[in-house]
Amino acid sequence: MTVVRVPPVLRGEAGGEREVQASGSTVRELLENLTAKLPALGSRVYDAGAIQPFVNVYVDGEDVRTRDGLDTAVSDTSTVILLPAMAGGSVASLIGGRSRAAEPPSATASRP
C-alpha cells in the first residue's frame, strides 16, 4: 500500500490521521481506492474522475501535473501528498501599500 500524507486542513475527513494508506498502480487508481475507503477525504480531492480544482497532488515530491497526471505511476514505496491550495493576505500587500490594521494602536490612535 502507498502512504498518503494528509495535511491538517483535511485531517478531519481522514479521522484525524496524518497518514493513510491506499492501493493502486496509478494516481487515478489510488484516489479511487482512497475515495472508497474514506469517502469524505476522497471527495475533497477527487471527483468524477478528476482531481478537484485547487488541490495539488505530489508523488515522491513531484507534482503529478508535470508528470502523467492521473496516469502517474505509484508504487508501494511511493509517498503521495495531498495539498489543497491556500490563499490569503490583504489588498494593501498586493499594491505595495500599508494597511492601518497592521499599524500599532498608538499610530492609529492619533489619526482623525
PDB file of N, CA and C in Angstrom:
ATOM      1  N   MET A   1       0.836  -1.189   0.000  1.00  0.00           N
ATOM      2  CA  MET A   1       0.000   0.000   0.000  1.00  0.00           C
ATOM      3  C   MET A   1       0.879   1.250   0.000  1.00  0.00           C
ATOM      4  N   THR A   2       0.383   2.280  -0.622  1.00  0.00           N
ATOM      5  CA  THR A   2       1.088   3.549  -0.731  1.00  0.00           C
ATOM      6  C   THR A   2       0.714   4.458   0.430  1.00  0.00           C
ATOM      7  N   VAL A   3       1.700   5.156   0.974  1.00  0.00           N
ATOM      8  CA  VAL A   3       1.453   6.123   2.044  1.00  0.00           C
ATOM      9  C   VAL A   3       0.914   7.407   1.420  1.00  0.00           C
ATOM     10  N   VAL A   4      -0.192   7.902   1.979  1.00  0.00           N
ATOM     11  CA  VAL A   4      -0.790   9.162   1.544  1.00  0.00           C
ATOM     12  C   VAL A   4      -0.734  10.113   2.732  1.00  0.00           C
ATOM     13  N   ARG A   5      -0.007  11.209   2.586  1.00  0.00           N
ATOM     14  CA  ARG A   5       0.099  12.205   3.661  1.00  0.00           C
ATOM     15  C   ARG A   5      -1.066  13.176   3.563  1.00  0.00           C
ATOM     16  N   VAL A   6      -1.670  13.414   4.727  1.00  0.00           N
ATOM     17  CA  VAL A   6      -2.859  14.257   4.800  1.00  0.00           C
ATOM     18  C   VAL A   6      -2.514  15.539   5.560  1.00  0.00           C
ATOM     19  N   PRO A   7      -2.692  16.710   4.942  1.00  0.00           N
ATOM     20  CA  PRO A   7      -2.380  17.968   5.631  1.00  0.00           C
ATOM     21  C   PRO A   7      -3.427  18.260   6.713  1.00  0.00           C
ATOM     22  N   PRO A   8      -3.086  19.114   7.671  1.00  0.00           N
ATOM     23  CA  PRO A   8      -4.013  19.417   8.772  1.00  0.00           C
ATOM     24  C   PRO A   8      -5.415  19.826   8.321  1.00  0.00           C
ATOM     25  N   VAL A   9      -5.525  20.573   7.241  1.00  0.00           N
ATOM     26  CA  VAL A   9      -6.830  21.057   6.789  1.00  0.00           C
ATOM     27  C   VAL A   9      -7.752  19.914   6.339  1.00  0.00           C
ATOM     28  N   LEU A  10      -7.208  18.755   6.002  1.00  0.00           N
ATOM     29  CA  LEU A  10      -8.016  17.614   5.557  1.00  0.00           C
ATOM     30  C   LEU A  10      -8.076  16.477   6.575  1.00  0.00           C
ATOM     31  N   ARG A  11      -7.422  16.619   7.699  1.00  0.00           N
ATOM     32  CA  ARG A  11      -7.358  15.512   8.656  1.00  0.00           C
ATOM     33  C   ARG A  11      -8.704  15.144   9.263  1.00  0.00           C
ATOM     34  N   GLY A  12      -9.611  16.081   9.366  1.00  0.00           N
ATOM     35  CA  GLY A  12     -10.948  15.763   9.876  1.00  0.00           C
ATOM     36  C   GLY A  12     -11.628  14.713   9.013  1.00  0.00           C
ATOM     37  N   GLU A  13     -11.431  14.799   7.707  1.00  0.00           N
ATOM     38  CA  GLU A  13     -12.013  13.835   6.774  1.00  0.00           C
ATOM     39  C   GLU A  13     -11.259  12.511   6.778  1.00  0.00           C
ATOM     40  N   ALA A  14     -10.089  12.484   7.411  1.00  0.00           N
ATOM     41  CA  ALA A  14      -9.272  11.265   7.473  1.00  0.00           C
ATOM     42  C   ALA A  14      -9.252  10.691   8.886  1.00  0.00           C
ATOM     43  N   GLY A  15     -10.243  11.048   9.692  1.00  0.00           N
ATOM     44  CA  GLY A  15     -10.304  10.529  11.058  1.00  0.00           C
ATOM     45  C   GLY A  15      -9.186  11.048  11.936  1.00  0.00           C
ATOM     46  N   GLY A  16      -8.637  12.208  11.587  1.00  0.00           N
ATOM     47  CA  GLY A  16      -7.564  12.802  12.373  1.00  0.00           C
ATOM     48  C   GLY A  16      -6.180  12.266  12.053  1.00  0.00           C
ATOM     49  N   GLU A  17      -6.089  11.367  11.100  1.00  0.00           N
ATOM     50  CA  GLU A  17      -4.807  10.737  10.759  1.00  0.00           C
ATOM     51  C   GLU A  17      -3.933  11.657   9.909  1.00  0.00           C
ATOM     52  N   ARG A  18      -2.623  11.642  10.207  1.00  0.00           N
ATOM     53  CA  ARG A  18      -1.638  12.384   9.402  1.00  0.00           C
ATOM     54  C   ARG A  18      -1.300  11.640   8.119  1.00  0.00           C
ATOM     55  N   GLU A  19      -1.386  10.327   8.177  1.00  0.00           N
ATOM     56  CA  GLU A  19      -1.096   9.482   7.019  1.00  0.00           C
ATOM     57  C   GLU A  19      -2.135   8.378   6.942  1.00  0.00           C
ATOM     58  N   VAL A  20      -2.521   8.042   5.726  1.00  0.00           N
ATOM     59  CA  VAL A  20      -3.400   6.905   5.480  1.00  0.00           C
ATOM     60  C   VAL A  20      -2.746   6.079   4.380  1.00  0.00           C
ATOM     61  N   GLN A  21      -3.269   4.899   4.152  1.00  0.00           N
ATOM     62  CA  GLN A  21      -2.726   4.060   3.094  1.00  0.00           C
ATOM     63  C   GLN A  21      -3.810   3.763   2.076  1.00  0.00           C
ATOM     64  N   ALA A  22      -3.400   3.704   0.824  1.00  0.00           N
ATOM     65  CA  ALA A  22      -4.312   3.377  -0.264  1.00  0.00           C
ATOM     66  C   ALA A  22      -3.540   2.553  -1.289  1.00  0.00           C
ATOM     67  N   SER A  23      -4.285   1.833  -2.110  1.00  0.00           N
ATOM     68  CA  SER A  23      -3.623   0.995  -3.105  1.00  0.00           C
ATOM     69  C   SER A  23      -3.981   1.460  -4.511  1.00  0.00           C
ATOM     70  N   GLY A  24      -3.132   1.092  -5.435  1.00  0.00           N
ATOM     71  CA  GLY A  24      -3.317   1.419  -6.840  1.00  0.00           C
ATOM     72  C   GLY A  24      -1.968   1.546  -7.508  1.00  0.00           C
ATOM     73  N   SER A  25      -1.948   1.331  -8.813  1.00  0.00           N
ATOM     74  CA  SER A  25      -0.681   1.446  -9.541  1.00  0.00           C
ATOM     75  C   SER A  25      -0.541   2.799 -10.229  1.00  0.00           C
ATOM     76  N   THR A  26      -1.628   3.585 -10.230  1.00  0.00           N
ATOM     77  CA  THR A  26      -1.590   4.946 -10.766  1.00  0.00           C
ATOM     78  C   THR A  26      -2.258   5.882  -9.758  1.00  0.00           C
ATOM     79  N   VAL A  27      -2.064   7.166  -9.949  1.00  0.00           N
ATOM     80  CA  VAL A  27      -2.720   8.151  -9.080  1.00  0.00           C
ATOM     81  C   VAL A  27      -4.234   7.982  -9.170  1.00  0.00           C
ATOM     82  N   ARG A  28      -4.763   7.757 -10.347  1.00  0.00           N
ATOM     83  CA  ARG A  28      -6.206   7.563 -10.521  1.00  0.00           C
ATOM     84  C   ARG A  28      -6.703   6.390  -9.673  1.00  0.00           C
ATOM     85  N   GLU A  29      -6.046   5.236  -9.785  1.00  0.00           N
ATOM     86  CA  GLU A  29      -6.459   4.060  -9.013  1.00  0.00           C
ATOM     87  C   GLU A  29      -6.331   4.314  -7.518  1.00  0.00           C
ATOM     88  N   LEU A  30      -5.256   4.983  -7.126  1.00  0.00           N
ATOM     89  CA  LEU A  30      -5.039   5.286  -5.715  1.00  0.00           C
ATOM     90  C   LEU A  30      -6.146   6.199  -5.181  1.00  0.00           C
ATOM     91  N   LEU A  31      -6.509   7.247  -5.932  1.00  0.00           N
ATOM     92  CA  LEU A  31      -7.557   8.163  -5.480  1.00  0.00           C
ATOM     93  C   LEU A  31      -8.921   7.485  -5.468  1.00  0.00           C
ATOM     94  N   GLU A  32      -9.171   6.582  -6.396  1.00  0.00           N
ATOM     95  CA  GLU A  32     -10.425   5.825  -6.375  1.00  0.00           C
ATOM     96  C   GLU A  32     -10.477   4.919  -5.153  1.00  0.00           C
ATOM     97  N   ASN A  33      -9.356   4.272  -4.818  1.00  0.00           N
ATOM     98  CA  ASN A  33      -9.294   3.431  -3.625  1.00  0.00           C
ATOM     99  C   ASN A  33      -9.455   4.267  -2.363  1.00  0.00           C
ATOM    100  N   LEU A  34      -8.800   5.412  -2.327  1.00  0.00           N
ATOM    101  CA  LEU A  34      -8.901   6.313  -1.180  1.00  0.00           C
ATOM    102  C   LEU A  34     -10.343   6.785  -0.993  1.00  0.00           C
ATOM    103  N   THR A  35     -11.012   7.113  -2.086  1.00  0.00           N
ATOM    104  CA  THR A  35     -12.404   7.559  -2.020  1.00  0.00           C
ATOM    105  C   THR A  35     -13.314   6.446  -1.510  1.00  0.00           C
ATOM    106  N   ALA A  36     -13.044   5.207  -1.905  1.00  0.00           N
ATOM    107  CA  ALA A  36     -13.845   4.077  -1.423  1.00  0.00           C
ATOM    108  C   ALA A  36     -13.626   3.843   0.073  1.00  0.00           C
ATOM    109  N   LYS A  37     -12.387   4.013   0.538  1.00  0.00           N
ATOM    110  CA  LYS A  37     -12.061   3.784   1.953  1.00  0.00           C
ATOM    111  C   LYS A  37     -12.485   4.937   2.848  1.00  0.00           C
ATOM    112  N   LEU A  38     -12.256   6.153   2.385  1.00  0.00           N
ATOM    113  CA  LEU A  38     -12.537   7.364   3.167  1.00  0.00           C
ATOM    114  C   LEU A  38     -13.300   8.348   2.274  1.00  0.00           C
ATOM    115  N   PRO A  39     -14.602   8.136   2.098  1.00  0.00           N
ATOM    116  CA  PRO A  39     -15.367   8.957   1.154  1.00  0.00           C
ATOM    117  C   PRO A  39     -15.278  10.460   1.402  1.00  0.00           C
ATOM    118  N   ALA A  40     -15.280  10.880   2.650  1.00  0.00           N
ATOM    119  CA  ALA A  40     -15.223  12.320   2.937  1.00  0.00           C
ATOM    120  C   ALA A  40     -13.904  12.917   2.458  1.00  0.00           C
ATOM    121  N   LEU A  41     -12.804  12.216   2.701  1.00  0.00           N
ATOM    122  CA  LEU A  41     -11.497  12.691   2.246  1.00  0.00           C
ATOM    123  C   LEU A  41     -11.396  12.599   0.730  1.00  0.00           C
ATOM    124  N   GLY A  42     -11.771  11.458   0.198  1.00  0.00           N
ATOM    125  CA  GLY A  42     -11.678  11.257  -1.241  1.00  0.00           C
ATOM    126  C   GLY A  42     -12.433  12.299  -2.038  1.00  0.00           C
ATOM    127  N   SER A  43     -13.641  12.632  -1.591  1.00  0.00           N
ATOM    128  CA  SER A  43     -14.445  13.598  -2.340  1.00  0.00           C
ATOM    129  C   SER A  43     -13.892  15.016  -2.267  1.00  0.00           C
ATOM    130  N   ARG A  44     -13.083  15.303  -1.268  1.00  0.00           N
ATOM    131  CA  ARG A  44     -12.461  16.637  -1.183  1.00  0.00           C
ATOM    132  C   ARG A  44     -11.326  16.795  -2.190  1.00  0.00           C
ATOM    133  N   VAL A  45     -10.734  15.676  -2.618  1.00  0.00           N
ATOM    134  CA  VAL A  45      -9.589  15.767  -3.533  1.00  0.00           C
ATOM    135  C   VAL A  45      -9.850  15.187  -4.922  1.00  0.00           C
ATOM    136  N   TYR A  46     -10.887  14.353  -5.064  1.00  0.00           N
ATOM    137  CA  TYR A  46     -11.097  13.638  -6.322  1.00  0.00           C
ATOM    138  C   TYR A  46     -12.594  13.473  -6.548  1.00  0.00           C
ATOM    139  N   ASP A  47     -13.069  13.834  -7.738  1.00  0.00           N
ATOM    140  CA  ASP A  47     -14.490  13.696  -8.028  1.00  0.00           C
ATOM    141  C   ASP A  47     -14.685  13.536  -9.525  1.00  0.00           C
ATOM    142  N   ALA A  48     -15.565  12.634  -9.880  1.00  0.00           N
ATOM    143  CA  ALA A  48     -15.930  12.419 -11.286  1.00  0.00           C
ATOM    144  C   ALA A  48     -14.710  12.184 -12.174  1.00  0.00           C
ATOM    145  N   GLY A  49     -13.744  11.438 -11.649  1.00  0.00           N
ATOM    146  CA  GLY A  49     -12.580  11.091 -12.440  1.00  0.00           C
ATOM    147  C   GLY A  49     -11.555  12.183 -12.612  1.00  0.00           C
ATOM    148  N   ALA A  50     -11.625  13.216 -11.768  1.00  0.00           N
ATOM    149  CA  ALA A  50     -10.666  14.322 -11.880  1.00  0.00           C
ATOM    150  C   ALA A  50     -10.239  14.794 -10.494  1.00  0.00           C
ATOM    151  N   ILE A  51      -9.020  15.303 -10.425  1.00  0.00           N
ATOM    152  CA  ILE A  51      -8.550  15.925  -9.191  1.00  0.00           C
ATOM    153  C   ILE A  51      -9.320  17.233  -9.039  1.00  0.00           C
ATOM    154  N   GLN A  52      -9.824  17.472  -7.833  1.00  0.00           N
ATOM    155  CA  GLN A  52     -10.595  18.687  -7.577  1.00  0.00           C
ATOM    156  C   GLN A  52      -9.758  19.931  -7.893  1.00  0.00           C
ATOM    157  N   PRO A  53     -10.417  20.995  -8.371  1.00  0.00           N
ATOM    158  CA  PRO A  53      -9.688  22.250  -8.589  1.00  0.00           C
ATOM    159  C   PRO A  53      -9.063  22.722  -7.277  1.00  0.00           C
ATOM    160  N   PHE A  54      -7.963  23.354  -7.350  1.00  0.00           N
ATOM    161  CA  PHE A  54      -7.256  23.907  -6.192  1.00  0.00           C
ATOM    162  C   PHE A  54      -6.691  22.840  -5.257  1.00  0.00           C
ATOM    163  N   VAL A  55      -6.544  21.606  -5.754  1.00  0.00           N
ATOM    164  CA  VAL A  55      -5.864  20.560  -4.986  1.00  0.00           C
ATOM    165  C   VAL A  55      -4.643  20.137  -5.786  1.00  0.00           C
ATOM    166  N   ASN A  56      -3.511  20.088  -5.125  1.00  0.00           N
ATOM    167  CA  ASN A  56      -2.276  19.623  -5.748  1.00  0.00           C
ATOM    168  C   ASN A  56      -1.961  18.239  -5.207  1.00  0.00           C
ATOM    169  N   VAL A  57      -1.531  17.361  -6.086  1.00  0.00           N
ATOM    170  CA  VAL A  57      -1.163  16.001  -5.705  1.00  0.00           C
ATOM    171  C   VAL A  57       0.290  15.792  -6.111  1.00  0.00           C
ATOM    172  N   TYR A  58       1.084  15.344  -5.152  1.00  0.00           N
ATOM    173  CA  TYR A  58       2.508  15.100  -5.377  1.00  0.00           C
ATOM    174  C   TYR A  58       2.814  13.627  -5.159  1.00  0.00           C
ATOM    175  N   VAL A  59       3.611  13.056  -6.041  1.00  0.00           N
ATOM    176  CA  VAL A  59       4.110  11.686  -5.884  1.00  0.00           C
ATOM    177  C   VAL A  59       5.615  11.782  -5.748  1.00  0.00           C
ATOM    178  N   ASP A  60       6.101  11.333  -4.610  1.00  0.00           N
ATOM    179  CA  ASP A  60       7.540  11.385  -4.323  1.00  0.00           C
ATOM    180  C   ASP A  60       8.120  12.777  -4.584  1.00  0.00           C
ATOM    181  N   GLY A  61       7.365  13.796  -4.166  1.00  0.00           N
ATOM    182  CA  GLY A  61       7.835  15.173  -4.250  1.00  0.00           C
ATOM    183  C   GLY A  61       7.608  15.867  -5.576  1.00  0.00           C
ATOM    184  N   GLU A  62       7.036  15.182  -6.557  1.00  0.00           N
ATOM    185  CA  GLU A  62       6.804  15.791  -7.870  1.00  0.00           C
ATOM    186  C   GLU A  62       5.319  15.982  -8.125  1.00  0.00           C
ATOM    187  N   ASP A  63       4.952  17.175  -8.574  1.00  0.00           N
ATOM    188  CA  ASP A  63       3.568  17.490  -8.902  1.00  0.00           C
ATOM    189  C   ASP A  63       3.130  16.593 -10.063  1.00  0.00           C
ATOM    190  N   VAL A  64       2.005  15.896  -9.901  1.00  0.00           N
ATOM    191  CA  VAL A  64       1.565  14.982 -10.960  1.00  0.00           C
ATOM    192  C   VAL A  64       1.229  15.715 -12.253  1.00  0.00           C
ATOM    193  N   ARG A  65       0.950  17.025 -12.172  1.00  0.00           N
ATOM    194  CA  ARG A  65       0.658  17.793 -13.388  1.00  0.00           C
ATOM    195  C   ARG A  65       1.881  17.905 -14.285  1.00  0.00           C
ATOM    196  N   THR A  66       3.083  17.770 -13.712  1.00  0.00           N
ATOM    197  CA  THR A  66       4.301  17.839 -14.522  1.00  0.00           C
ATOM    198  C   THR A  66       4.744  16.452 -14.973  1.00  0.00           C
ATOM    199  N   ARG A  67       4.002  15.455 -14.566  1.00  0.00           N
ATOM    200  CA  ARG A  67       4.312  14.080 -14.974  1.00  0.00           C
ATOM    201  C   ARG A  67       3.203  13.587 -15.899  1.00  0.00           C
ATOM    202  N   ASP A  68       2.532  12.510 -15.504  1.00  0.00           N
ATOM    203  CA  ASP A  68       1.481  11.939 -16.348  1.00  0.00           C
ATOM    204  C   ASP A  68       0.083  12.153 -15.782  1.00  0.00           C
ATOM    205  N   GLY A  69      -0.095  13.174 -14.952  1.00  0.00           N
ATOM    206  CA  GLY A  69      -1.407  13.459 -14.384  1.00  0.00           C
ATOM    207  C   GLY A  69      -1.942  12.276 -13.597  1.00  0.00           C
ATOM    208  N   LEU A  70      -3.201  11.945 -13.816  1.00  0.00           N
ATOM    209  CA  LEU A  70      -3.822  10.823 -13.106  1.00  0.00           C
ATOM    210  C   LEU A  70      -3.204   9.483 -13.482  1.00  0.00           C
ATOM    211  N   ASP A  71      -2.497   9.432 -14.593  1.00  0.00           N
ATOM    212  CA  ASP A  71      -1.844   8.190 -15.013  1.00  0.00           C
ATOM    213  C   ASP A  71      -0.422   8.060 -14.468  1.00  0.00           C
ATOM    214  N   THR A  72      -0.009   8.981 -13.606  1.00  0.00           N
ATOM    215  CA  THR A  72       1.309   8.900 -12.972  1.00  0.00           C
ATOM    216  C   THR A  72       1.391   7.616 -12.155  1.00  0.00           C
ATOM    217  N   ALA A  73       2.465   6.875 -12.346  1.00  0.00           N
ATOM    218  CA  ALA A  73       2.640   5.604 -11.635  1.00  0.00           C
ATOM    219  C   ALA A  73       2.950   5.836 -10.160  1.00  0.00           C
ATOM    220  N   VAL A  74       2.406   4.969  -9.316  1.00  0.00           N
ATOM    221  CA  VAL A  74       2.740   4.933  -7.896  1.00  0.00           C
ATOM    222  C   VAL A  74       3.072   3.496  -7.537  1.00  0.00           C
ATOM    223  N   SER A  75       3.852   3.342  -6.475  1.00  0.00           N
ATOM    224  CA  SER A  75       4.208   2.002  -6.015  1.00  0.00           C
ATOM    225  C   SER A  75       4.026   1.935  -4.509  1.00  0.00           C
ATOM    226  N   ASP A  76       4.261   0.757  -3.963  1.00  0.00           N
ATOM    227  CA  ASP A  76       4.143   0.586  -2.513  1.00  0.00           C
ATOM    228  C   ASP A  76       5.166   1.424  -1.760  1.00  0.00           C
ATOM    229  N   THR A  77       6.236   1.829  -2.421  1.00  0.00           N
ATOM    230  CA  THR A  77       7.257   2.644  -1.751  1.00  0.00           C
ATOM    231  C   THR A  77       7.063   4.141  -1.997  1.00  0.00           C
ATOM    232  N   SER A  78       6.049   4.499  -2.786  1.00  0.00           N
ATOM    233  CA  SER A  78       5.782   5.913  -3.075  1.00  0.00           C
ATOM    234  C   SER A  78       5.153   6.605  -1.871  1.00  0.00           C
ATOM    235  N   THR A  79       5.346   7.912  -1.824  1.00  0.00           N
ATOM    236  CA  THR A  79       4.636   8.762  -0.870  1.00  0.00           C
ATOM    237  C   THR A  79       3.843   9.769  -1.681  1.00  0.00           C
ATOM    238  N   VAL A  80       2.548   9.828  -1.403  1.00  0.00           N
ATOM    239  CA  VAL A  80       1.659  10.762  -2.089  1.00  0.00           C
ATOM    240  C   VAL A  80       1.251  11.829  -1.086  1.00  0.00           C
ATOM    241  N   ILE A  81       1.340  13.076  -1.502  1.00  0.00           N
ATOM    242  CA  ILE A  81       0.939  14.197  -0.648  1.00  0.00           C
ATOM    243  C   ILE A  81      -0.237  14.897  -1.306  1.00  0.00           C
ATOM    244  N   LEU A  82      -1.297  15.092  -0.528  1.00  0.00           N
ATOM    245  CA  LEU A  82      -2.472  15.837  -0.972  1.00  0.00           C
ATOM    246  C   LEU A  82      -2.357  17.231  -0.387  1.00  0.00           C
ATOM    247  N   LEU A  83      -2.390  18.247  -1.228  1.00  0.00           N
ATOM    248  CA  LEU A  83      -2.163  19.599  -0.736  1.00  0.00           C
ATOM    249  C   LEU A  83      -3.153  20.584  -1.359  1.00  0.00           C
ATOM    250  N   PRO A  84      -4.202  20.928  -0.608  1.00  0.00           N
ATOM    251  CA  PRO A  84      -5.125  21.939  -1.122  1.00  0.00           C
ATOM    252  C   PRO A  84      -4.441  23.296  -1.186  1.00  0.00           C
ATOM    253  N   ALA A  85      -4.766  24.063  -2.199  1.00  0.00           N
ATOM    254  CA  ALA A  85      -4.209  25.410  -2.319  1.00  0.00           C
ATOM    255  C   ALA A  85      -4.795  26.289  -1.228  1.00  0.00           C
ATOM    256  N   MET A  86      -3.977  27.176  -0.709  1.00  0.00           N
ATOM    257  CA  MET A  86      -4.416  28.121   0.316  1.00  0.00           C
ATOM    258  C   MET A  86      -4.177  29.519  -0.233  1.00  0.00           C
ATOM    259  N   ALA A  87      -5.016  30.449   0.177  1.00  0.00           N
ATOM    260  CA  ALA A  87      -4.868  31.837  -0.257  1.00  0.00           C
ATOM    261  C   ALA A  87      -5.146  32.755   0.922  1.00  0.00           C
ATOM    262  N   GLY A  88      -4.656  33.941   0.831  1.00  0.00           N
ATOM    263  CA  GLY A  88      -4.902  34.903   1.895  1.00  0.00           C
ATOM    264  C   GLY A  88      -4.072  36.139   1.664  1.00  0.00           C
ATOM    265  N   GLY A  89      -4.115  37.043   2.616  1.00  0.00           N
ATOM    266  CA  GLY A  89      -3.351  38.275   2.506  1.00  0.00           C
ATOM    267  C   GLY A  89      -4.281  39.464   2.496  1.00  0.00           C
ATOM    268  N   SER A  90      -3.721  40.606   2.193  1.00  0.00           N
ATOM    269  CA  SER A  90      -4.523  41.825   2.164  1.00  0.00           C
ATOM    270  C   SER A  90      -4.310  42.553   0.851  1.00  0.00           C
ATOM    271  N   VAL A  91      -5.252  43.393   0.517  1.00  0.00           N
ATOM    272  CA  VAL A  91      -5.147  44.188  -0.704  1.00  0.00           C
ATOM    273  C   VAL A  91      -3.939  45.103  -0.624  1.00  0.00           C
ATOM    274  N   ALA A  92      -3.680  45.662   0.558  1.00  0.00           N
ATOM    275  CA  ALA A  92      -2.544  46.571   0.723  1.00  0.00           C
ATOM    276  C   ALA A  92      -1.235  45.896   0.344  1.00  0.00           C
ATOM    277  N   SER A  93      -1.096  44.627   0.693  1.00  0.00           N
ATOM    278  CA  SER A  93       0.153  43.938   0.365  1.00  0.00           C
ATOM    279  C   SER A  93       0.285  43.719  -1.135  1.00  0.00           C
ATOM    280  N   LEU A  94      -0.833  43.621  -1.836  1.00  0.00           N
ATOM    281  CA  LEU A  94      -0.785  43.416  -3.279  1.00  0.00           C
ATOM    282  C   LEU A  94      -0.368  44.675  -4.027  1.00  0.00           C
ATOM    283  N   ILE A  95      -0.721  45.840  -3.492  1.00  0.00           N
ATOM    284  CA  ILE A  95      -0.409  47.088  -4.187  1.00  0.00           C
ATOM    285  C   ILE A  95       0.764  47.825  -3.562  1.00  0.00           C
ATOM    286  N   GLY A  96       1.428  47.177  -2.616  1.00  0.00           N
ATOM    287  CA  GLY A  96       2.616  47.771  -2.015  1.00  0.00           C
ATOM    288  C   GLY A  96       2.311  48.788  -0.944  1.00  0.00           C
ATOM    289  N   GLY A  97       1.056  48.934  -0.604  1.00  0.00           N
ATOM    290  CA  GLY A  97       0.663  49.879   0.439  1.00  0.00           C
ATOM    291  C   GLY A  97       0.783  49.260   1.810  1.00  0.00           C
ATOM    292  N   ARG A  98       0.325  50.024   2.787  1.00  0.00           N
ATOM    293  CA  ARG A  98       0.396  49.541   4.156  1.00  0.00           C
ATOM    294  C   ARG A  98      -0.989  49.649   4.769  1.00  0.00           C
ATOM    295  N   SER A  99      -1.443  48.598   5.364  1.00  0.00           N
ATOM    296  CA  SER A  99      -2.756  48.580   5.985  1.00  0.00           C
ATOM    297  C   SER A  99      -2.702  49.227   7.357  1.00  0.00           C
ATOM    298  N   ARG A 100      -3.702  50.049   7.680  1.00  0.00           N
ATOM    299  CA  ARG A 100      -3.762  50.651   9.016  1.00  0.00           C
ATOM    300  C   ARG A 100      -3.926  49.567  10.072  1.00  0.00           C
ATOM    301  N   ALA A 101      -4.559  48.457   9.705  1.00  0.00           N
ATOM    302  CA  ALA A 101      -4.751  47.379  10.672  1.00  0.00           C
ATOM    303  C   ALA A 101      -3.418  46.798  11.113  1.00  0.00           C
ATOM    304  N   ALA A 102      -2.399  46.936  10.279  1.00  0.00           N
ATOM    305  CA  ALA A 102      -1.086  46.388  10.609  1.00  0.00           C
ATOM    306  C   ALA A 102      -0.275  47.326  11.494  1.00  0.00           C
ATOM    307  N   GLU A 103      -0.730  48.575  11.640  1.00  0.00           N
ATOM    308  CA  GLU A 103      -0.001  49.543  12.450  1.00  0.00           C
ATOM    309  C   GLU A 103      -0.299  49.327  13.931  1.00  0.00           C
ATOM    310  N   PRO A 104       0.653  49.654  14.785  1.00  0.00           N
ATOM    311  CA  PRO A 104       0.399  49.532  16.220  1.00  0.00           C
ATOM    312  C   PRO A 104      -0.709  50.491  16.638  1.00  0.00           C
ATOM    313  N   PRO A 105      -1.467  50.160  17.691  1.00  0.00           N
ATOM    314  CA  PRO A 105      -2.578  51.006  18.122  1.00  0.00           C
ATOM    315  C   PRO A 105      -2.178  52.459  18.357  1.00  0.00           C
ATOM    316  N   SER A 106      -0.986  52.722  18.855  1.00  0.00           N
ATOM    317  CA  SER A 106      -0.569  54.101  19.122  1.00  0.00           C
ATOM    318  C   SER A 106      -0.479  54.925  17.841  1.00  0.00           C
ATOM    319  N   ALA A 107      -0.157  54.296  16.725  1.00  0.00           N
ATOM    320  CA  ALA A 107      -0.032  55.011  15.454  1.00  0.00           C
ATOM    321  C   ALA A 107      -1.391  55.412  14.905  1.00  0.00           C
ATOM    322  N   THR A 108      -2.407  54.610  15.141  1.00  0.00           N
ATOM    323  CA  THR A 108      -3.730  54.919  14.613  1.00  0.00           C
ATOM    324  C   THR A 108      -4.557  55.736  15.586  1.00  0.00           C
ATOM    325  N   ALA A 109      -4.202  55.759  16.853  1.00  0.00           N
ATOM    326  CA  ALA A 109      -4.990  56.477  17.861  1.00  0.00           C
ATOM    327  C   ALA A 109      -4.970  57.977  17.640  1.00  0.00           C
ATOM    328  N   SER A 110      -3.881  58.527  17.127  1.00  0.00           N
ATOM    329  CA  SER A 110      -3.778  59.978  16.954  1.00  0.00           C
ATOM    330  C   SER A 110      -4.379  60.460  15.643  1.00  0.00           C
ATOM    331  N   ARG A 111      -4.754  59.559  14.771  1.00  0.00           N
ATOM    332  CA  ARG A 111      -5.339  59.949  13.488  1.00  0.00           C
ATOM    333  C   ARG A 111      -6.823  60.250  13.651  1.00  0.00           C
ATOM    334  N   PRO A 112      -7.323  61.216  12.886  1.00  0.00           N
ATOM    335  CA  PRO A 112      -8.762  61.534  12.957  1.00  0.00           C
ATOM    336  C   PRO A 112      -9.608  60.445  12.343  1.00  0.00           C
TER     337      PRO A 112
END
